[in-house]
Amino acid sequence: MYKKSRIWMIDDYIAISTLNDFIFCPYSIYLHNVYMESDEGLYHATPQTRGRVSHESVDAKKASNKRDTLMALPIYSSKFGLVGKIDIYKQSEKLLVERKYQLKQLFRGQIYQLWAQYFCLIEMGYSVEKLAFYEISSNKTIPIAIPTLQEETEFTQFIERFKNFDPSGNIEVNSNKCRHCIYCNLCDKTEEDNVY
């Protein structure tokens, strides 16, 4: 079945990396897809550049030399319709880790990304008993609880909202968010200038 938000889905699978962006502003995902073939200099800002550099060691599988550590493992979930990659899974500790350059605060969308990775790994047959974020800038690990059944229901409802989002519909504009959106200067929904 064709979904309205398919422009940022791969064969009806949602890219896990877009979950936090969807909460920030669903329309930003649409804009990303519109501009992704253009020069990143038009819209990339320091946070995105820093994030990309932070993931280079994981993508190159150089963030750890331990044999039981999996890095940049492709993952999927048929149940939730998700696809993506994990940062780090420490098999002996049964620990899934999402790396971020800096975490001044944790947003629900970031937690959804980690939960999505967790649900994918579980469905793929991995045993995961612990979740954590790792803040590269401070060398700090932030443990996160395994999602409860109630939180899994919350996540399921969020995924349904994502799948049914219509970018041509009414978009709620939040000027504070707009100022911090890398697509702000390219967006037809606001007249704000971004802070970057």
mmCIF file of C-alpha atoms in Angstrom:
data_model
loop_
_atom_site.group_PDB
_atom_site.id
_atom_site.type_symbol
_atom_site.label_atom_id
_atom_site.label_comp_id
_atom_site.label_asym_id
_atom_site.label_seq_id
_atom_site.Cartn_x
_atom_site.Cartn_y
_atom_site.Cartn_z
ATOM 1 C CA MET A 1 0.000 0.000 0.000
ATOM 2 C CA TYR A 2 1.292 3.451 -0.901
ATOM 3 C CA LYS A 3 1.785 5.678 2.119
ATOM 4 C CA LYS A 4 1.680 9.481 2.011
ATOM 5 C CA SER A 5 5.062 9.783 3.721
ATOM 6 C CA ARG A 6 6.785 7.348 1.372
ATOM 7 C CA ILE A 7 9.126 10.084 0.154
ATOM 8 C CA TRP A 8 11.336 9.356 3.164
ATOM 9 C CA MET A 9 10.668 5.654 3.352
ATOM 10 C CA ILE A 10 12.513 2.843 1.581
ATOM 11 C CA ASP A 11 10.030 0.290 0.216
ATOM 12 C CA ASP A 12 7.637 1.153 3.067
ATOM 13 C CA TYR A 13 10.419 0.927 5.666
ATOM 14 C CA ILE A 14 11.165 4.004 7.764
ATOM 15 C CA ALA A 15 14.799 5.043 8.118
ATOM 16 C CA ILE A 16 15.551 5.009 11.859
ATOM 17 C CA SER A 17 17.739 8.096 11.437
ATOM 18 C CA THR A 18 14.614 10.156 10.610
ATOM 19 C CA LEU A 19 12.669 9.433 13.813
ATOM 20 C CA ASN A 20 14.127 12.297 15.857
ATOM 21 C CA ASP A 21 13.759 14.663 12.906
ATOM 22 C CA PHE A 22 10.087 13.728 12.575
ATOM 23 C CA ILE A 23 9.386 14.803 16.151
ATOM 24 C CA PHE A 24 11.402 18.000 15.675
ATOM 25 C CA CYS A 25 9.483 18.844 12.489
ATOM 26 C CA PRO A 26 7.906 16.304 10.126
ATOM 27 C CA TYR A 27 8.229 18.762 7.256
ATOM 28 C CA SER A 28 12.028 18.869 7.710
ATOM 29 C CA ILE A 29 12.194 15.257 6.514
ATOM 30 C CA TYR A 30 10.307 16.234 3.379
ATOM 31 C CA LEU A 31 12.750 19.135 2.844
ATOM 32 C CA HIS A 32 15.707 16.824 3.400
ATOM 33 C CA ASN A 33 14.463 14.585 0.611
ATOM 34 C CA VAL A 34 13.876 17.554 -1.683
ATOM 35 C CA TYR A 35 17.388 18.949 -1.149
ATOM 36 C CA MET A 36 19.430 15.777 -0.527
ATOM 37 C CA GLU A 37 20.848 15.702 -4.049
ATOM 38 C CA SER A 38 22.005 19.315 -3.807
ATOM 39 C CA ASP A 39 25.132 20.778 -2.249
ATOM 40 C CA GLU A 40 25.081 20.090 1.501
ATOM 41 C CA GLY A 41 26.658 23.505 2.003
ATOM 42 C CA LEU A 42 23.218 24.966 1.262
ATOM 43 C CA TYR A 43 21.768 23.536 4.450
ATOM 44 C CA HIS A 44 24.313 21.663 6.601
ATOM 45 C CA ALA A 45 25.393 23.406 9.786
ATOM 46 C CA THR A 46 27.997 22.700 12.462
ATOM 47 C CA PRO A 47 25.825 20.156 14.373
ATOM 48 C CA GLN A 48 25.360 17.983 11.272
ATOM 49 C CA THR A 49 29.035 18.161 10.327
ATOM 50 C CA ARG A 50 30.028 17.251 13.883
ATOM 51 C CA GLY A 51 27.554 14.363 13.889
ATOM 52 C CA ARG A 52 28.916 12.985 10.644
ATOM 53 C CA VAL A 53 32.504 13.148 11.928
ATOM 54 C CA SER A 54 31.407 11.448 15.167
ATOM 55 C CA HIS A 55 30.080 8.483 13.227
ATOM 56 C CA GLU A 56 33.078 8.045 10.952
ATOM 57 C CA SER A 57 34.937 5.772 13.374
ATOM 58 C CA VAL A 58 31.834 3.589 13.821
ATOM 59 C CA ASP A 59 31.127 3.418 10.088
ATOM 60 C CA ALA A 60 34.773 2.483 9.475
ATOM 61 C CA LYS A 61 34.474 -0.014 12.374
ATOM 62 C CA LYS A 62 37.375 1.602 14.227
ATOM 63 C CA ALA A 63 35.546 2.728 17.388
ATOM 64 C CA SER A 64 36.518 -0.482 19.174
ATOM 65 C CA ASN A 65 38.986 -3.294 18.644
ATOM 66 C CA LYS A 66 37.118 -5.844 20.787
ATOM 67 C CA ARG A 67 36.058 -8.934 18.888
ATOM 68 C CA ASP A 68 32.630 -9.095 20.503
ATOM 69 C CA THR A 69 31.724 -5.533 19.497
ATOM 70 C CA LEU A 70 29.541 -5.081 16.427
ATOM 71 C CA MET A 71 29.624 -1.676 14.726
ATOM 72 C CA ALA A 72 27.546 -0.160 11.934
ATOM 73 C CA LEU A 73 25.472 -3.351 11.721
ATOM 74 C CA PRO A 74 22.552 -3.015 9.257
ATOM 75 C CA ILE A 75 19.260 -3.727 11.035
ATOM 76 C CA TYR A 76 15.562 -3.965 10.222
ATOM 77 C CA SER A 77 12.204 -4.711 11.786
ATOM 78 C CA SER A 78 9.313 -6.163 9.783
ATOM 79 C CA LYS A 79 6.990 -5.594 12.746
ATOM 80 C CA PHE A 80 7.601 -1.841 12.873
ATOM 81 C CA GLY A 81 8.724 -1.319 9.271
ATOM 82 C CA LEU A 82 12.135 0.070 10.240
ATOM 83 C CA VAL A 83 15.558 -0.027 8.624
ATOM 84 C CA GLY A 84 18.895 1.454 9.659
ATOM 85 C CA LYS A 85 22.211 0.765 11.362
ATOM 86 C CA ILE A 86 23.293 0.512 14.949
ATOM 87 C CA ASP A 87 26.358 2.320 16.229
ATOM 88 C CA ILE A 88 27.703 -0.250 18.702
ATOM 89 C CA TYR A 89 26.461 -3.521 20.151
ATOM 90 C CA LYS A 90 28.652 -5.143 22.823
ATOM 91 C CA GLN A 91 27.674 -8.786 22.638
ATOM 92 C CA SER A 92 29.215 -9.958 25.921
ATOM 93 C CA GLU A 93 27.487 -7.141 27.823
ATOM 94 C CA LYS A 94 24.291 -7.352 25.735
ATOM 95 C CA LEU A 95 24.588 -3.572 25.501
ATOM 96 C CA LEU A 96 23.364 -1.408 22.613
ATOM 97 C CA VAL A 97 25.009 2.029 22.397
ATOM 98 C CA GLU A 98 24.047 5.065 20.312
ATOM 99 C CA ARG A 99 26.869 7.592 19.972
ATOM 100 C CA LYS A 100 26.200 11.347 19.910
ATOM 101 C CA TYR A 101 28.758 14.104 19.815
ATOM 102 C CA GLN A 102 26.982 16.157 22.466
ATOM 103 C CA LEU A 103 23.804 15.654 24.496
ATOM 104 C CA LYS A 104 22.798 18.794 26.349
ATOM 105 C CA GLN A 105 19.485 17.048 26.939
ATOM 106 C CA LEU A 106 17.844 13.872 25.685
ATOM 107 C CA PHE A 107 14.888 14.346 23.393
ATOM 108 C CA ARG A 108 12.099 11.793 22.963
ATOM 109 C CA GLY A 109 13.033 11.359 19.305
ATOM 110 C CA GLN A 110 16.566 10.323 20.239
ATOM 111 C CA ILE A 111 15.145 7.779 22.663
ATOM 112 C CA TYR A 112 12.813 6.523 19.911
ATOM 113 C CA GLN A 113 15.871 6.009 17.695
ATOM 114 C CA LEU A 114 17.531 3.882 20.359
ATOM 115 C CA TRP A 115 14.314 1.959 21.000
ATOM 116 C CA ALA A 116 13.970 1.374 17.251
ATOM 117 C CA GLN A 117 17.466 -0.117 17.150
ATOM 118 C CA TYR A 118 16.609 -2.257 20.181
ATOM 119 C CA PHE A 119 13.384 -3.582 18.617
ATOM 120 C CA CYS A 120 15.235 -4.371 15.386
ATOM 121 C CA LEU A 121 18.006 -6.281 17.152
ATOM 122 C CA ILE A 122 15.499 -8.250 19.252
ATOM 123 C CA GLU A 123 13.505 -9.173 16.148
ATOM 124 C CA MET A 124 16.745 -10.221 14.419
ATOM 125 C CA GLY A 125 17.497 -12.626 17.286
ATOM 126 C CA TYR A 126 20.054 -10.646 19.315
ATOM 127 C CA SER A 127 19.850 -10.513 23.098
ATOM 128 C CA VAL A 128 19.817 -6.914 24.352
ATOM 129 C CA GLU A 129 19.554 -6.253 28.075
ATOM 130 C CA LYS A 130 21.002 -2.732 28.333
ATOM 131 C CA LEU A 131 20.717 0.495 26.340
ATOM 132 C CA ALA A 132 22.873 3.601 26.534
ATOM 133 C CA PHE A 133 23.863 6.809 24.815
ATOM 134 C CA TYR A 134 27.536 7.658 24.650
ATOM 135 C CA GLU A 135 28.419 11.370 24.584
ATOM 136 C CA ILE A 136 31.678 11.678 22.689
ATOM 137 C CA SER A 137 32.481 15.256 23.747
ATOM 138 C CA SER A 138 32.440 14.371 27.468
ATOM 139 C CA ASN A 139 33.316 10.658 27.231
ATOM 140 C CA LYS A 140 30.149 9.970 29.232
ATOM 141 C CA THR A 141 27.771 6.990 29.055
ATOM 142 C CA ILE A 142 24.091 7.640 29.784
ATOM 143 C CA PRO A 143 22.108 4.454 30.537
ATOM 144 C CA ILE A 144 18.529 4.236 29.238
ATOM 145 C CA ALA A 145 15.910 1.757 30.467
ATOM 146 C CA ILE A 146 14.644 -1.020 28.201
ATOM 147 C CA PRO A 147 11.202 0.078 26.937
ATOM 148 C CA THR A 148 8.224 -1.193 28.924
ATOM 149 C CA LEU A 149 5.100 -2.636 27.259
ATOM 150 C CA GLN A 150 3.420 0.759 27.699
ATOM 151 C CA GLU A 151 6.391 2.478 26.040
ATOM 152 C CA GLU A 152 6.305 -0.061 23.203
ATOM 153 C CA THR A 153 2.644 0.889 22.644
ATOM 154 C CA GLU A 154 3.644 4.569 22.653
ATOM 155 C CA PHE A 155 6.360 3.787 20.101
ATOM 156 C CA THR A 156 3.918 1.826 17.915
ATOM 157 C CA GLN A 157 1.505 4.776 17.895
ATOM 158 C CA PHE A 158 4.362 7.126 16.984
ATOM 159 C CA ILE A 159 5.359 4.895 14.040
ATOM 160 C CA GLU A 160 1.743 4.949 12.813
ATOM 161 C CA ARG A 161 1.708 8.774 12.977
ATOM 162 C CA PHE A 162 4.945 8.810 10.985
ATOM 163 C CA LYS A 163 3.590 6.454 8.319
ATOM 164 C CA ASN A 164 0.408 8.486 7.917
ATOM 165 C CA PHE A 165 1.954 11.952 7.867
ATOM 166 C CA ASP A 166 0.924 14.043 4.866
ATOM 167 C CA PRO A 167 3.490 16.782 4.040
ATOM 168 C CA SER A 168 0.887 18.662 1.993
ATOM 169 C CA GLY A 169 -1.352 19.031 5.055
ATOM 170 C CA ASN A 170 -1.349 21.711 7.713
ATOM 171 C CA ILE A 171 2.131 22.063 9.278
ATOM 172 C CA GLU A 172 2.438 23.435 12.804
ATOM 173 C CA VAL A 173 5.097 26.134 12.750
ATOM 174 C CA ASN A 174 7.145 26.676 15.903
ATOM 175 C CA SER A 175 9.409 29.710 15.424
ATOM 176 C CA ASN A 176 11.916 28.503 18.047
ATOM 177 C CA LYS A 177 12.268 25.151 16.294
ATOM 178 C CA CYS A 178 12.385 26.868 12.901
ATOM 179 C CA ARG A 179 15.359 29.004 13.983
ATOM 180 C CA HIS A 180 17.227 25.796 14.853
ATOM 181 C CA CYS A 181 16.279 23.909 11.690
ATOM 182 C CA ILE A 182 18.974 23.592 9.043
ATOM 183 C CA TYR A 183 16.310 23.850 6.324
ATOM 184 C CA CYS A 184 14.765 27.026 7.754
ATOM 185 C CA ASN A 185 16.114 29.326 5.035
ATOM 186 C CA LEU A 186 14.824 26.917 2.371
ATOM 187 C CA CYS A 187 11.407 26.276 3.958
ATOM 188 C CA ASP A 188 8.179 27.628 2.481
ATOM 189 C CA LYS A 189 6.336 27.367 5.833
ATOM 190 C CA THR A 190 8.244 30.045 7.746
ATOM 191 C CA GLU A 191 9.963 33.375 7.288
ATOM 192 C CA GLU A 192 12.389 32.821 10.171
ATOM 193 C CA ASP A 193 16.152 32.822 9.650
ATOM 194 C CA ASN A 194 18.071 30.014 11.284
ATOM 195 C CA VAL A 195 20.763 30.579 13.904
ATOM 196 C CA TYR A 196 23.541 28.918 11.917
#
